[in-house]
Amino acid sequence: MESEIRVQNADFREIRVTFPYNPSFIEKIKTIDGWRWHPEEKYWSFPNENGTLDKIISMFDGEKVIIEPSLYFDKLRKELTSRKYSPKTIKTYAHYNENLLRFTRKNPIEITNEDIRNYLSYLASNKNFSASTLNIVINALKLYYGDILKKNFVFEIKRPRKDQKLPVVLSREEISRLLSVVANIKHKAILMLAYSAGLRVSEVVNLRLEDIDTERKLIHIKGAKGRKDRFTLLSDTTLKTIRI
């Protein structure tokens, strides 16, 4: 029976390797700097440093090696961090790239144009992804395969047509009924801020008292989508609720 070698990620600081007892594998694994054997959990660990994963893959060439997808995208995370992408965007981009590997059961070097097309088709048909979400997936794949791995085929991927959907708009009466059933004044103030000022959930959560200018009746939104600051209006009704 073919021995299976599993390579896993531990909080991006450590690489863990497990395999059935094999003297040849043990001899190989000990040639990598920084190794530690954990007898109780029965795994080998290594610092997640540049080149460690490549050494493990090369060392066990020809063997059945199963690598956790997240281990491949350390370069992607570093690139996004250096470009000042938000933690949420970094997590999203890594997720869709990892998901592609799970879908294809391939490593990044083996991924083809057809693999990406099939993946996008699956997300659109089976997962009902909207055009805007598919565009985020495409952005994530193009950044990794195009900018980092220099695979030009990814730039041939066509973007989906935009959905022609009208937003759901509540009437004044519906908004009034919604607010009337909220007993907690703090929760009501949050809802009123979001509705009257047109704030995103993340913007409401990150709002600080000093961001609200009660004299000029303005709200300063800092580091919003696209890392842009902006001002929006503070309504009289919302101001009264905040002051309660």
PDB file of C-alpha atoms in Angstrom, residues 8-115:
ATOM      1  CA  GLN A   8      -0.537  20.803   6.915  1.00  0.00           C
ATOM      2  CA  ASN A   9      -0.544  24.424   7.961  1.00  0.00           C
ATOM      3  CA  ALA A  10      -0.503  25.492  11.630  1.00  0.00           C
ATOM      4  CA  ASP A  11      -1.445  29.176  11.955  1.00  0.00           C
ATOM      5  CA  PHE A  12       0.969  30.086   9.114  1.00  0.00           C
ATOM      6  CA  ARG A  13       3.910  29.859  11.541  1.00  0.00           C
ATOM      7  CA  GLU A  14       4.518  26.136  11.363  1.00  0.00           C
ATOM      8  CA  ILE A  15       4.370  23.324   8.799  1.00  0.00           C
ATOM      9  CA  ARG A  16       3.309  19.899  10.073  1.00  0.00           C
ATOM     10  CA  VAL A  17       4.116  16.637   8.299  1.00  0.00           C
ATOM     11  CA  THR A  18       2.608  13.243   9.098  1.00  0.00           C
ATOM     12  CA  PHE A  19       3.149   9.814   7.526  1.00  0.00           C
ATOM     13  CA  PRO A  20       3.071   6.123   8.557  1.00  0.00           C
ATOM     14  CA  TYR A  21       6.303   4.829  10.096  1.00  0.00           C
ATOM     15  CA  ASN A  22       8.940   4.619   7.380  1.00  0.00           C
ATOM     16  CA  PRO A  23      12.715   4.702   8.182  1.00  0.00           C
ATOM     17  CA  SER A  24      13.502   6.104   4.725  1.00  0.00           C
ATOM     18  CA  PHE A  25      11.041   8.997   5.166  1.00  0.00           C
ATOM     19  CA  ILE A  26      12.400   9.736   8.652  1.00  0.00           C
ATOM     20  CA  GLU A  27      15.955   9.882   7.333  1.00  0.00           C
ATOM     21  CA  LYS A  28      14.889  12.341   4.627  1.00  0.00           C
ATOM     22  CA  ILE A  29      12.791  14.550   6.888  1.00  0.00           C
ATOM     23  CA  LYS A  30      15.693  15.026   9.317  1.00  0.00           C
ATOM     24  CA  THR A  31      17.772  16.706   6.606  1.00  0.00           C
ATOM     25  CA  ILE A  32      15.493  19.782   6.755  1.00  0.00           C
ATOM     26  CA  ASP A  33      16.674  22.441   9.205  1.00  0.00           C
ATOM     27  CA  GLY A  34      14.507  23.218  12.222  1.00  0.00           C
ATOM     28  CA  TRP A  35      12.722  19.852  12.427  1.00  0.00           C
ATOM     29  CA  ARG A  36      10.985  18.723  15.615  1.00  0.00           C
ATOM     30  CA  TRP A  37       9.306  15.399  16.346  1.00  0.00           C
ATOM     31  CA  HIS A  38       6.164  15.466  18.509  1.00  0.00           C
ATOM     32  CA  PRO A  39       5.801  11.906  19.896  1.00  0.00           C
ATOM     33  CA  GLU A  40       2.394  12.321  21.532  1.00  0.00           C
ATOM     34  CA  GLU A  41       0.664  13.805  18.465  1.00  0.00           C
ATOM     35  CA  LYS A  42       2.961  11.873  16.085  1.00  0.00           C
ATOM     36  CA  TYR A  43       3.878  14.637  13.650  1.00  0.00           C
ATOM     37  CA  TRP A  44       6.988  16.481  12.455  1.00  0.00           C
ATOM     38  CA  SER A  45       7.056  20.273  12.556  1.00  0.00           C
ATOM     39  CA  PHE A  46       9.138  22.916  10.771  1.00  0.00           C
ATOM     40  CA  PRO A  47       9.188  26.724  10.858  1.00  0.00           C
ATOM     41  CA  ASN A  48       7.115  28.026   7.945  1.00  0.00           C
ATOM     42  CA  GLU A  49      10.009  29.773   6.218  1.00  0.00           C
ATOM     43  CA  ASN A  50      10.815  30.469   2.573  1.00  0.00           C
ATOM     44  CA  GLY A  51      11.839  27.274   0.812  1.00  0.00           C
ATOM     45  CA  THR A  52      10.692  24.782   3.460  1.00  0.00           C
ATOM     46  CA  LEU A  53       7.589  23.658   1.578  1.00  0.00           C
ATOM     47  CA  ASP A  54       9.555  23.369  -1.687  1.00  0.00           C
ATOM     48  CA  LYS A  55      12.144  21.171   0.061  1.00  0.00           C
ATOM     49  CA  ILE A  56       9.441  18.850   1.384  1.00  0.00           C
ATOM     50  CA  ILE A  57       7.785  18.555  -2.039  1.00  0.00           C
ATOM     51  CA  SER A  58      11.131  17.898  -3.759  1.00  0.00           C
ATOM     52  CA  MET A  59      12.244  15.422  -1.104  1.00  0.00           C
ATOM     53  CA  PHE A  60       9.164  13.246  -1.520  1.00  0.00           C
ATOM     54  CA  ASP A  61       8.950  13.492  -5.306  1.00  0.00           C
ATOM     55  CA  GLY A  62       7.235  10.364  -6.605  1.00  0.00           C
ATOM     56  CA  GLU A  63       5.409   9.734  -3.327  1.00  0.00           C
ATOM     57  CA  LYS A  64       1.753  10.477  -2.608  1.00  0.00           C
ATOM     58  CA  VAL A  65       1.950  13.900  -0.947  1.00  0.00           C
ATOM     59  CA  ILE A  66      -1.245  15.675   0.129  1.00  0.00           C
ATOM     60  CA  ILE A  67      -0.640  19.368   0.818  1.00  0.00           C
ATOM     61  CA  GLU A  68      -3.133  21.636   2.565  1.00  0.00           C
ATOM     62  CA  PRO A  69      -4.025  24.329  -0.017  1.00  0.00           C
ATOM     63  CA  SER A  70      -3.442  27.270   2.350  1.00  0.00           C
ATOM     64  CA  LEU A  71       0.301  26.488   2.446  1.00  0.00           C
ATOM     65  CA  TYR A  72       0.717  27.518  -1.179  1.00  0.00           C
ATOM     66  CA  PHE A  73      -0.432  31.097  -0.691  1.00  0.00           C
ATOM     67  CA  ASP A  74       2.052  32.652   1.716  1.00  0.00           C
ATOM     68  CA  LYS A  75       3.476  34.719  -1.172  1.00  0.00           C
ATOM     69  CA  LEU A  76      -0.036  35.880  -2.049  1.00  0.00           C
ATOM     70  CA  ARG A  77      -0.688  37.074   1.509  1.00  0.00           C
ATOM     71  CA  LYS A  78       2.640  38.914   1.654  1.00  0.00           C
ATOM     72  CA  GLU A  79       2.018  40.556  -1.724  1.00  0.00           C
ATOM     73  CA  LEU A  80      -1.455  41.718  -0.692  1.00  0.00           C
ATOM     74  CA  THR A  81      -0.139  43.004   2.637  1.00  0.00           C
ATOM     75  CA  SER A  82       2.597  44.998   0.874  1.00  0.00           C
ATOM     76  CA  ARG A  83      -0.068  46.510  -1.392  1.00  0.00           C
ATOM     77  CA  LYS A  84      -2.030  47.630   1.682  1.00  0.00           C
ATOM     78  CA  TYR A  85      -5.044  45.397   1.026  1.00  0.00           C
ATOM     79  CA  SER A  86      -7.399  45.055   3.990  1.00  0.00           C
ATOM     80  CA  PRO A  87      -7.241  41.880   6.156  1.00  0.00           C
ATOM     81  CA  LYS A  88     -10.738  40.992   4.943  1.00  0.00           C
ATOM     82  CA  THR A  89      -9.682  41.186   1.276  1.00  0.00           C
ATOM     83  CA  ILE A  90      -6.524  39.153   1.955  1.00  0.00           C
ATOM     84  CA  LYS A  91      -8.609  36.447   3.613  1.00  0.00           C
ATOM     85  CA  THR A  92     -11.114  36.476   0.725  1.00  0.00           C
ATOM     86  CA  TYR A  93      -8.450  36.259  -2.002  1.00  0.00           C
ATOM     87  CA  ALA A  94      -6.648  33.412  -0.216  1.00  0.00           C
ATOM     88  CA  HIS A  95      -9.934  31.546   0.299  1.00  0.00           C
ATOM     89  CA  TYR A  96     -10.908  31.553  -3.385  1.00  0.00           C
ATOM     90  CA  ASN A  97      -7.412  30.470  -4.435  1.00  0.00           C
ATOM     91  CA  GLU A  98      -7.399  27.653  -1.879  1.00  0.00           C
ATOM     92  CA  ASN A  99     -10.872  26.608  -2.985  1.00  0.00           C
ATOM     93  CA  LEU A 100      -9.679  26.288  -6.598  1.00  0.00           C
ATOM     94  CA  LEU A 101      -7.061  23.735  -5.503  1.00  0.00           C
ATOM     95  CA  ARG A 102      -9.649  21.764  -3.536  1.00  0.00           C
ATOM     96  CA  PHE A 103     -11.959  21.831  -6.552  1.00  0.00           C
ATOM     97  CA  THR A 104      -9.300  20.633  -9.023  1.00  0.00           C
ATOM     98  CA  ARG A 105      -7.201  18.543  -6.599  1.00  0.00           C
ATOM     99  CA  LYS A 106      -4.111  20.041  -8.192  1.00  0.00           C
ATOM    100  CA  ASN A 107      -1.258  22.236  -7.040  1.00  0.00           C
ATOM    101  CA  PRO A 108      -0.895  25.790  -8.446  1.00  0.00           C
ATOM    102  CA  ILE A 109       1.756  24.846 -11.034  1.00  0.00           C
ATOM    103  CA  GLU A 110      -0.634  22.309 -12.592  1.00  0.00           C
ATOM    104  CA  ILE A 111      -3.601  24.695 -12.876  1.00  0.00           C
ATOM    105  CA  THR A 112      -4.715  25.447 -16.444  1.00  0.00           C
ATOM    106  CA  ASN A 113      -7.005  27.936 -18.139  1.00  0.00           C
ATOM    107  CA  GLU A 114      -9.641  25.192 -18.431  1.00  0.00           C
ATOM    108  CA  ASP A 115      -9.422  24.444 -14.693  1.00  0.00           C
TER     109      ASP A 115
END
